[in-house]
Amino acid sequence: MIEIKDLSVYFTTNSKEWFKKNTIKAVENANLTIKENTIVGLVGESGCGKSTLGRAILKLLPLHSGKIFYQNEDITHLKNSEFLKYRKELQIIFQDPYSSLNPRFTVFEIITEGLLTHYKMNKEKAKEKAVEILEKVGLKSEILYRYPHEFSGGQRQRIAIARVLVLEPKFVVCDEITSALDVSNQAQVINLIKEYKSKNPLSILFISHDLNIISYIADIIAVMYLGKIVEVAKRDSIIEKPLHPYTKALFSNIFKIGEFTQKKEVLYGEVPGVIQKPSGCYFHTRCPLAKEICKQEIPTMQKVEDSHSVACHLVS
Ligand SMILES: Nc1ncnc2c1ncn2[C@@H]1O[C@H](COP(=O)(O)OP(=O)(O)OP(=O)(O)O)[C@@H](O)[C@H]1O
Ligand SMILES: [Mg+2]
């Protein structure tokens, strides 16, 4: 469905010295395949580049380099006008259901806007679709003519989800869609996504800090560290046999597995700055197993098993 090859996204920011600019390599040489009807969970600490990667795939950010394929078509350099026909199929749901809904629009307007513009649907048909999708996300059709401020956070997030799903997208980036919700709303939102997906083919890049949620929802898990994808594998492989020391540390905190159970302190070290990243393997400054080579050479992703890849000098 989606394939990215050597994707890099850089930002330029002002530095303390007025004549100099800083380059933030937010995403570096990322490779990832998201198959049909699959949920890929993307995890990693704050600032590691998850949202940047998600937005770049949807062409919401300019790339430094690399390629994006959608259904085997290279969409990297499509102009906005050429990409427009895919916009309804490639969607994003954001974390904050307060700022993502226009407060001056009714639920009806919010949900049908995309249908009217992308599908040129008439209002009657659009209303039918809106009622149908509201039901699927657990909301009643009575709310159609109410405004966002009349709803709780959980309900607003359902409206935001309905607005995207009504377009019948093929690929959706879910960027921390449960982070602003309480636990019971989190579970409901996750289950409604699962339920929807069981009936409608959909591929998802599911970005979250919450490893419990990722482990519950994802088929494949990709782990990022300081802009690089360091490990990708099926959910069970990541949980049962994580290979990268960073993945081990991350997941040992929730599953208490492997050799890192007694060594949780590995993640208490500071995340290095994004402007001056460490040499070699970016994780070597916090890795309890780091050797000389880790300080000198950047490890590349290597395939260890069918769908398990890792970038670590210590894995052979
Ligand atoms: N528009 C921007 N301009 C400059 N730097 C940016 C911009 N957007 C993101 N960055 C930087 O790029 C890096 C990656 O940010 P990103 O938001 O992708 O991380 P993240 O993994 O989604 O973090 P979080 O878990 O906190 O959402 C960070 O260092 C961030 O400060
Ligand atoms: Mg983010």
Short mmCIF file of C-alpha atoms and ligand atoms in Angstrom, two decimals:
data_model
loop_
_atom_site.label_atom_id
_atom_site.label_comp_id
_atom_site.label_asym_id
_atom_site.label_seq_id
_atom_site.Cartn_x
_atom_site.Cartn_y
_atom_site.Cartn_z
CA MET A 1 0.00 0.00 0.00
CA ILE A 2 2.68 2.45 1.12
CA GLU A 3 6.39 2.11 0.71
CA ILE A 4 9.03 4.62 1.66
CA LYS A 5 12.61 4.40 0.52
CA ASP A 6 15.50 6.25 2.14
CA LEU A 7 13.20 9.04 3.25
CA SER A 8 14.83 12.02 4.96
CA VAL A 9 13.19 15.18 6.26
CA TYR A 10 15.27 18.11 7.50
CA PHE A 11 14.22 21.33 9.18
CA THR A 12 16.27 24.48 9.29
CA THR A 13 16.06 26.64 12.37
CA ASN A 14 17.81 29.78 13.56
CA SER A 15 20.77 29.26 15.83
CA LYS A 16 22.10 31.52 18.58
CA GLU A 17 24.45 33.14 16.12
CA TRP A 18 22.42 35.17 13.64
CA PHE A 19 24.58 34.23 10.67
CA LYS A 20 24.22 30.51 11.21
CA LYS A 21 21.34 28.11 10.66
CA ASN A 22 20.87 24.78 12.37
CA THR A 23 19.77 21.73 10.47
CA ILE A 24 17.57 19.29 12.32
CA LYS A 25 17.61 15.89 10.68
CA ALA A 26 14.17 14.92 11.94
CA VAL A 27 13.96 11.77 9.80
CA GLU A 28 16.99 10.08 8.26
CA ASN A 29 16.97 7.43 5.56
CA ALA A 30 13.79 5.76 6.70
CA ASN A 31 12.65 2.61 4.92
CA LEU A 32 9.25 1.15 5.68
CA THR A 33 6.57 -0.90 3.96
CA ILE A 34 2.96 -0.75 5.06
CA LYS A 35 1.01 -3.57 3.50
CA GLU A 36 -2.66 -3.70 2.73
CA ASN A 37 -5.01 -3.91 5.70
CA THR A 38 -2.07 -3.76 8.12
CA ILE A 39 -1.46 -1.60 11.16
CA VAL A 40 2.13 -0.52 11.61
CA GLY A 41 2.79 0.90 15.07
CA LEU A 42 5.48 3.57 15.26
CA VAL A 43 7.11 4.07 18.65
CA GLY A 44 9.98 6.04 20.12
CA GLU A 45 10.63 8.81 22.60
CA SER A 46 9.39 12.36 22.17
CA GLY A 47 11.14 14.24 19.38
CA CYS A 48 12.46 11.14 17.59
CA GLY A 49 10.60 12.06 14.38
CA LYS A 50 7.39 10.01 14.45
CA SER A 51 5.01 12.81 13.49
CA THR A 52 7.45 14.16 10.93
CA LEU A 53 7.63 10.77 9.27
CA GLY A 54 3.83 10.38 9.30
CA ARG A 55 3.28 13.80 7.75
CA ALA A 56 6.01 13.37 5.19
CA ILE A 57 4.44 10.15 3.93
CA LEU A 58 1.22 12.07 3.30
CA LYS A 59 3.15 14.79 1.48
CA LEU A 60 2.32 17.34 4.13
CA LEU A 61 6.01 18.20 4.52
CA PRO A 62 8.78 18.72 1.97
CA LEU A 63 11.33 15.92 1.78
CA HIS A 64 15.08 16.30 1.89
CA SER A 65 15.47 13.08 -0.10
CA GLY A 66 13.94 9.67 -0.66
CA LYS A 67 10.86 8.28 -2.31
CA ILE A 68 7.25 7.52 -1.41
CA PHE A 69 5.23 4.91 -3.25
CA TYR A 70 1.46 4.55 -2.98
CA GLN A 71 0.05 1.38 -4.50
CA ASN A 72 3.33 1.02 -6.39
CA GLU A 73 3.09 4.48 -7.93
CA ASP A 74 5.90 6.89 -7.15
CA ILE A 75 4.06 9.86 -5.63
CA THR A 76 7.16 11.66 -4.38
CA HIS A 77 7.16 14.41 -6.93
CA LEU A 78 3.49 14.65 -7.84
CA LYS A 79 2.33 18.25 -7.99
CA ASN A 80 -0.49 19.27 -5.66
CA SER A 81 -2.96 19.20 -8.52
CA GLU A 82 -1.88 15.68 -9.51
CA PHE A 83 -1.91 14.49 -5.90
CA LEU A 84 -5.39 15.84 -5.22
CA LYS A 85 -7.08 12.69 -6.49
CA TYR A 86 -5.29 10.68 -3.78
CA ARG A 87 -5.92 13.09 -0.93
CA LYS A 88 -9.18 11.44 0.12
CA GLU A 89 -7.47 8.05 0.19
CA LEU A 90 -4.52 9.18 2.30
CA GLN A 91 -5.62 10.77 5.54
CA ILE A 92 -4.42 11.77 9.00
CA ILE A 93 -6.10 11.91 12.41
CA PHE A 94 -4.44 14.15 14.98
CA GLN A 95 -3.99 13.99 18.71
CA ASP A 96 -5.98 17.00 19.76
CA PRO A 97 -9.72 16.79 19.09
CA TYR A 98 -10.11 20.38 20.37
CA SER A 99 -8.01 22.16 17.78
CA SER A 100 -8.68 19.79 14.89
CA LEU A 101 -12.40 20.56 14.59
CA ASN A 102 -13.54 23.94 13.29
CA PRO A 103 -15.66 25.42 16.12
CA ARG A 104 -17.89 27.34 13.67
CA PHE A 105 -18.94 24.20 11.79
CA THR A 106 -21.71 21.82 12.82
CA VAL A 107 -20.95 18.11 13.03
CA PHE A 108 -22.81 17.74 9.74
CA GLU A 109 -20.60 20.32 8.04
CA ILE A 110 -17.45 18.84 9.54
CA ILE A 111 -18.22 15.31 8.43
CA THR A 112 -19.62 16.09 4.99
CA GLU A 113 -17.11 18.75 3.91
CA GLY A 114 -14.74 16.17 2.42
CA LEU A 115 -17.58 14.30 0.71
CA LEU A 116 -18.79 17.45 -0.99
CA THR A 117 -15.34 18.53 -2.16
CA HIS A 118 -13.62 15.21 -2.94
CA TYR A 119 -16.59 13.15 -4.09
CA LYS A 120 -18.82 15.98 -5.35
CA MET A 121 -21.67 14.27 -3.52
CA ASN A 122 -25.03 15.96 -3.16
CA LYS A 123 -26.14 17.00 0.33
CA GLU A 124 -28.78 14.31 0.69
CA LYS A 125 -26.38 11.49 -0.07
CA ALA A 126 -23.70 13.10 2.10
CA LYS A 127 -26.11 13.23 5.01
CA GLU A 128 -26.89 9.54 4.60
CA LYS A 129 -23.16 8.79 4.71
CA ALA A 130 -22.69 11.03 7.75
CA VAL A 131 -25.43 9.27 9.70
CA GLU A 132 -23.98 5.89 8.75
CA ILE A 133 -20.45 6.77 9.86
CA LEU A 134 -21.63 8.40 13.09
CA GLU A 135 -23.26 5.14 14.02
CA LYS A 136 -20.06 3.26 13.27
CA VAL A 137 -18.10 5.48 15.65
CA GLY A 138 -20.74 5.13 18.34
CA LEU A 139 -22.52 8.50 18.03
CA LYS A 140 -26.19 9.21 17.41
CA SER A 141 -27.48 11.02 14.34
CA GLU A 142 -29.23 13.57 16.61
CA ILE A 143 -25.90 15.32 17.09
CA LEU A 144 -25.57 16.28 13.41
CA TYR A 145 -26.54 19.90 13.88
CA ARG A 146 -24.60 20.52 17.07
CA TYR A 147 -21.22 22.23 17.42
CA PRO A 148 -17.88 20.79 18.62
CA HIS A 149 -17.87 22.72 21.91
CA GLU A 150 -20.96 20.78 23.00
CA PHE A 151 -19.00 17.53 23.19
CA SER A 152 -16.48 15.87 25.49
CA GLY A 153 -12.92 15.10 24.36
CA GLY A 154 -13.80 11.47 23.65
CA GLN A 155 -16.83 12.43 21.56
CA ARG A 156 -14.87 15.06 19.65
CA GLN A 157 -12.21 12.52 18.80
CA ARG A 158 -14.94 10.22 17.45
CA ILE A 159 -16.21 13.08 15.30
CA ALA A 160 -12.65 13.67 14.04
CA ILE A 161 -12.35 9.95 13.27
CA ALA A 162 -15.76 9.93 11.55
CA ARG A 163 -14.70 12.86 9.36
CA VAL A 164 -11.76 10.83 8.09
CA LEU A 165 -13.41 7.41 7.82
CA VAL A 166 -16.41 8.78 5.93
CA LEU A 167 -14.03 9.36 3.00
CA GLU A 168 -13.30 5.62 2.92
CA PRO A 169 -9.54 6.18 3.01
CA LYS A 170 -7.07 3.44 2.10
CA PHE A 171 -4.30 4.64 4.38
CA VAL A 172 -4.54 6.69 7.57
CA VAL A 173 -1.84 8.09 9.84
CA CYS A 174 -3.14 8.07 13.42
CA ASP A 175 -0.87 10.47 15.29
CA GLU A 176 -1.26 9.99 19.05
CA ILE A 177 -5.03 9.84 18.62
CA THR A 178 -5.58 8.58 22.15
CA SER A 179 -3.05 10.72 24.02
CA ALA A 180 -5.53 13.41 24.99
CA LEU A 181 -8.16 10.94 26.22
CA ASP A 182 -8.82 9.23 29.54
CA VAL A 183 -8.30 5.48 29.77
CA SER A 184 -11.88 4.42 29.11
CA ASN A 185 -12.16 6.69 26.05
CA GLN A 186 -8.76 5.42 24.86
CA ALA A 187 -10.02 1.85 24.92
CA GLN A 188 -13.22 2.78 23.12
CA VAL A 189 -11.42 4.68 20.39
CA ILE A 190 -8.93 1.84 19.86
CA ASN A 191 -11.72 -0.69 19.69
CA LEU A 192 -13.72 1.33 17.24
CA ILE A 193 -10.70 1.55 14.94
CA LYS A 194 -10.22 -2.21 15.23
CA GLU A 195 -13.90 -2.86 14.62
CA TYR A 196 -13.99 -0.56 11.58
CA LYS A 197 -10.87 -2.16 10.17
CA SER A 198 -12.27 -5.66 10.56
CA LYS A 199 -15.04 -4.70 8.13
CA ASN A 200 -13.27 -2.25 5.82
CA PRO A 201 -9.79 -2.77 4.39
CA LEU A 202 -7.54 -0.06 5.76
CA SER A 203 -3.81 0.38 6.33
CA ILE A 204 -2.73 2.47 9.28
CA LEU A 205 0.47 4.03 10.56
CA PHE A 206 -0.36 4.19 14.25
CA ILE A 207 1.92 6.58 16.12
CA SER A 208 1.91 6.39 19.89
CA HIS A 209 4.05 6.79 23.00
CA ASP A 210 1.95 4.15 24.66
CA LEU A 211 3.54 0.76 24.20
CA ASN A 212 0.55 -1.04 25.68
CA ILE A 213 -1.73 0.45 23.05
CA ILE A 214 0.78 -0.20 20.26
CA SER A 215 1.17 -3.81 21.38
CA TYR A 216 -2.59 -4.20 21.42
CA ILE A 217 -3.34 -2.70 18.03
CA ALA A 218 -0.30 -3.13 15.77
CA ASP A 219 0.49 -6.02 13.42
CA ILE A 220 3.98 -4.67 12.76
CA ILE A 221 6.00 -2.43 15.07
CA ALA A 222 8.67 0.05 13.96
CA VAL A 223 10.97 1.63 16.53
CA MET A 224 12.56 5.05 15.96
CA TYR A 225 15.49 6.66 17.72
CA LEU A 226 16.72 10.18 16.95
CA GLY A 227 15.29 10.23 13.45
CA LYS A 228 16.22 6.73 12.42
CA ILE A 229 14.14 3.57 12.27
CA VAL A 230 16.24 1.11 14.27
CA GLU A 231 14.05 -2.00 14.25
CA VAL A 232 10.98 -3.28 12.42
CA ALA A 233 9.26 -6.59 13.02
CA LYS A 234 5.97 -8.34 13.55
CA ARG A 235 4.38 -7.42 16.85
CA ASP A 236 5.14 -10.78 18.50
CA SER A 237 8.77 -10.76 17.42
CA ILE A 238 9.33 -7.28 18.82
CA ILE A 239 7.76 -8.28 22.12
CA GLU A 240 9.24 -11.75 22.43
CA LYS A 241 12.62 -11.27 20.81
CA PRO A 242 13.54 -7.63 20.47
CA LEU A 243 17.03 -7.34 19.01
CA HIS A 244 18.03 -3.70 19.27
CA PRO A 245 19.17 -2.73 22.78
CA TYR A 246 16.89 0.33 22.56
CA THR A 247 13.85 -1.79 21.69
CA LYS A 248 14.73 -4.18 24.52
CA ALA A 249 14.91 -1.31 26.95
CA LEU A 250 11.67 0.27 25.75
CA PHE A 251 9.66 -2.91 25.91
CA SER A 252 11.26 -4.30 29.07
CA ASN A 253 9.61 -1.42 30.87
CA ILE A 254 6.19 -2.82 30.11
CA PHE A 255 6.70 -6.52 29.52
CA LYS A 256 9.60 -7.24 31.86
CA ILE A 257 11.35 -9.49 29.43
CA GLY A 258 14.87 -10.36 28.50
CA GLU A 259 18.18 -9.33 29.91
CA PHE A 260 17.16 -5.72 30.42
CA THR A 261 14.67 -6.35 33.21
CA GLN A 262 17.35 -5.62 35.77
CA LYS A 263 18.89 -2.87 33.69
CA LYS A 264 16.06 -0.45 33.23
CA GLU A 265 18.40 2.44 33.97
CA VAL A 266 19.55 2.25 30.37
CA LEU A 267 16.71 4.56 29.40
CA TYR A 268 17.27 7.05 32.16
CA GLY A 269 20.15 8.60 30.25
CA GLU A 270 19.39 11.86 28.46
CA VAL A 271 18.28 11.70 24.85
CA PRO A 272 21.10 13.43 22.94
CA GLY A 273 20.32 16.69 21.12
CA VAL A 274 18.91 16.49 17.62
CA ILE A 275 21.25 19.08 16.13
CA GLN A 276 24.49 17.49 17.31
CA LYS A 277 23.69 13.81 17.15
CA PRO A 278 26.28 11.32 18.47
CA SER A 279 28.74 9.72 16.08
CA GLY A 280 28.26 6.15 14.88
CA CYS A 281 25.15 4.49 16.26
CA TYR A 282 23.05 7.29 17.76
CA PHE A 283 22.11 5.05 20.66
CA HIS A 284 25.69 4.26 21.73
CA THR A 285 25.74 6.99 24.41
CA ARG A 286 22.97 5.19 26.29
CA CYS A 287 23.64 1.62 25.28
CA PRO A 288 25.04 -0.64 28.01
CA LEU A 289 26.51 -2.96 25.38
CA ALA A 290 28.21 -0.37 23.15
CA LYS A 291 31.58 -1.30 21.67
CA GLU A 292 34.18 0.76 19.83
CA ILE A 293 32.58 0.18 16.42
CA CYS A 294 29.28 1.60 17.73
CA LYS A 295 30.96 4.97 18.31
CA GLN A 296 32.48 5.04 14.86
CA GLU A 297 30.18 3.49 12.29
CA ILE A 298 26.51 4.12 11.64
CA PRO A 299 24.82 0.71 11.56
CA THR A 300 22.57 0.00 8.59
CA MET A 301 19.32 -1.92 8.66
CA GLN A 302 19.82 -5.61 8.07
CA LYS A 303 17.26 -8.33 7.65
CA VAL A 304 17.59 -11.02 10.29
CA GLU A 305 14.43 -12.90 9.55
CA ASP A 306 11.60 -12.73 7.10
CA SER A 307 10.00 -9.55 8.34
CA HIS A 308 12.44 -8.60 11.07
CA SER A 309 15.08 -5.94 10.41
CA VAL A 310 17.40 -4.19 12.80
CA ALA A 311 20.20 -1.62 12.69
CA CYS A 312 22.71 -2.67 15.36
CA HIS A 313 26.38 -3.66 15.16
CA LEU A 314 25.88 -6.21 17.92
CA VAL A 315 23.34 -8.25 16.03
CA SER A 316 24.89 -10.61 13.54
N1 LIG B 1 8.29 22.56 11.84
C1 LIG B 1 9.42 22.24 12.48
N2 LIG B 1 10.48 23.09 12.46
C2 LIG B 1 11.63 22.78 13.10
N3 LIG B 1 11.84 21.63 13.76
C3 LIG B 1 10.83 20.75 13.81
C4 LIG B 1 9.57 21.01 13.18
N4 LIG B 1 8.75 19.94 13.40
C5 LIG B 1 9.47 19.06 14.15
N5 LIG B 1 10.72 19.54 14.38
C6 LIG B 1 11.79 18.85 15.11
O1 LIG B 1 11.98 17.60 14.51
C7 LIG B 1 12.21 16.59 15.48
C8 LIG B 1 11.17 15.50 15.34
O2 LIG B 1 9.91 16.03 15.75
P1 LIG B 1 8.56 15.18 15.73
O3 LIG B 1 7.47 16.09 16.11
O4 LIG B 1 8.46 14.48 14.43
O5 LIG B 1 8.82 14.12 16.88
P2 LIG B 1 7.80 13.08 17.55
O6 LIG B 1 8.51 11.78 17.61
O7 LIG B 1 6.50 13.12 16.85
O8 LIG B 1 7.66 13.65 19.03
P3 LIG B 1 6.40 13.58 20.02
O9 LIG B 1 6.39 12.18 20.54
O10 LIG B 1 6.75 14.56 21.08
O11 LIG B 1 5.17 13.94 19.25
C9 LIG B 1 12.19 17.30 16.83
O12 LIG B 1 13.51 17.61 17.17
C10 LIG B 1 11.41 18.56 16.55
O13 LIG B 1 11.82 19.59 17.41
MG MG B 2 4.57 13.64 17.44
#
